[in-house]
Every structure is written in C-alpha cells, then in structure tokens.
C-alpha cells in the first residue's frame, strides 16, 4: 500500500499545478504560537512537553480519521493517506519550479528567470547569476530530502501520521529560524521561548538525520560512489542533532556525487540541470528499493 500511495503522490506532484495553493501549514504555526503564549511562563510546558503536545494532537486526530476511514472502507483509508502524503510533500513544488527556471534560462527570459528564482529562494536574491544558480542547486538537494524522501521515509514507517509529524516538525523549525533574530532583539521573549525552540531544533534534527543519510547514500549510488563516500565520511560525525549540518552534508555530498567541487565549480544552468537529474535519480532509486522490499514482504 505504501508503494502505491507514493507512486500516486509523485504523479499528483508532477501534474497538478494547484498544489501550492492548497498546501498551507499556517494552522500549525498559529497553534504553536497559541500554546507558547498560554504556557510560555510554565517551565513544565515551555520545553519538550509543549512541543510534543503541539505535534501529537494533530497526528492523533489524523490517526483517528485514518483508522475510521480504513475500517469503513479500505479505499477511503487509501485516499485519505494519499491526500495527507501529497499535502506533506511541500509546501512548494521545488522540482517543478526548478524545471521552469532552467527553461527560462535556456530561452534567455530574464523576467521569468528572476520570477522562478524568487519562488525558489525568496525575494532576497544575490546579484550574481552564478551565486543564484548555486543556491538553487543547494535548494534542490536539500528539498529532495525534506520535501520528498524524508516524507516518504516516515510515511513508510508510520503511515500518514509519520508524514504529518515530519512536516509539522519541519514547519515549526523553519518558523523558529525565521523569527530567531526578532526574538533575540527582545531578550525577555527570547528567554521565554528559548527552551521550546531548542526542543524544536532537536526534534527536527532527529527526524531529519536518518532520511538525510539514506538520501546521501542514494546520491552515492546514482553518482560517483567513491567521491561521495569520502565527503560523507568527513562530515557524518558533525551533522547529527543539527539540521543545518545535515543540509550542508546533503549539498556537498550531492555535488561530490557529480564530481563537482563547491569551491571551484561554475554554477551555470547546466549544473542546475545535472543536480535536478541527480535528485530525480535518487527518488527513482528510493521507489525501486521500496518496490523490492514490498515484493519481498518487508514493506507495506
């Protein structure tokens, strides 16, 4: 069932253009802020317990709905799990936008090129086109794990509840990073939320780490194994319990799998195209491995 759901989700991700408008996780941030406002002065809640409550409540609700639908009719359970999985493969269709970015560059459409770069990286774009391409490559390698392979990993382990847990943890972590500077300016607010934000970083790092290692292995298998392994071994002692380090490992090992040096590589559109191809080869490898495990009766 997991294999079939993932295959359908990839088809939906590829061909349904309205997904970006449907994927909104503002509710999880609002719920998190409400919990923090209510219990930030309570040491018992301003830590891991508060974070667990924020994540487990929607996950528990998802489990109840999935169980009821699956018991009523297996097809309804399948459709619900598919909807949750597609919802969690976001919030943006990074690979689709990257393809449009490459096409715009090949047709020398500067306006569209800047538009798609802004969609991928945000409004604060570097002035140098090569630096923009470098950041797009990094975005692709990191998003392949965070938006696809990591979601698939937890979906296979825990069903739609696992995918939802991973995505909420990622959204809360990104929100804490975006508001980190604002909180530092207000020392009292920073003090109130410090333990909660630290717990958010730690939980997401734990959830992210193992899928990131498997993604790196996929880069190695679909690229230069020796070069990737050498880079991986030099970084693996440092990237646990730190999402930024895991993301940095994904970027550097992805480049090494294509025998590229991040310090000397000229990041042109051809490089972006090669990185995009590597990302999809890694996804295909994961799906193939899951298919083999399913045939062997080791996966659902």
Phi, psi and omega in degrees: 000321180298317181298313182297319180296317180294319179298316178295321181295323177294322177295317178297316179300324184283323193246348181261111185281344186275003187297321183301328180281341183265339183269102176227129178246023178300329181297324181290323177291318178297318178296319178297316179296323179295317178297316181295320179295323183284324191237013183296333180277352181262112184300329182296328182260335183279057182194211184298324183298317178297319179296317179299319179297317181298320183278318187287332180298306176294326178294319178296319177297319177299319181296319180296312181298315180298317180297316181295316180292319181293322178291325180288315180198123184304326180296322179295320177297319178297315181296322178294314179296324177296316180298317180295317181297314179297320179298324184275350179275063185197208012278345182250151175274079189297315183294322178296315179295325178296322177297318178295323178298316179295316179299318179297320178294320180293331178266006178055039177266091187296323180296311179295323179300315179291323180297313181289326176296321178294321177298324183280318192247348185098176187287337184273079182271144173296157179284332184275127181297323180294324178291325175298315179299321178298315180292326176295319177299316178297318179299318181296313183294318180290318182291331176303321178280312188285326184261339182238289190294321177295319177296317178298318182302310182285335175293317179296322182286315190235007180076200181301333178296321179294317178298318180293319178300313181297317182292317179297318178300318179294318180296316180294323178294314179297321178295318179294327178290319181294328182261008182298316183292320179296322180290327179293331178289334176250096188299325181292317179294319179300320179294320182298320189256002187300312183293322179296313180295323178294321177294322178297314179298318182293316181296314181294323178299319179294315180292330185277332194297308184294314174302325179295322178292321178292326176294319177297320176298321177295320176301318182295316183291324183268359178227220179274107187295314185295314180297318180294317181298319180298314179294320181298314182297328181284343185249339187299330179290345188252350192258005177275149180062023176211103183303323181297320179292322177297319179294321178295321177297317178300317181295310185288320178290326176298317177294318181295329178295336176259012179058044177248143176256120183298338182275337183240348184292136173269111187275085176262185181295328178297324177295317178300318179297319178294320179295318178298318178296319177299318181299316181287329173297323179293319177297315179299320177298316178299314181296320178296317178298318178295322178297318179294320178294323179294317178297327180277357179079018182259355178220154182281000000 
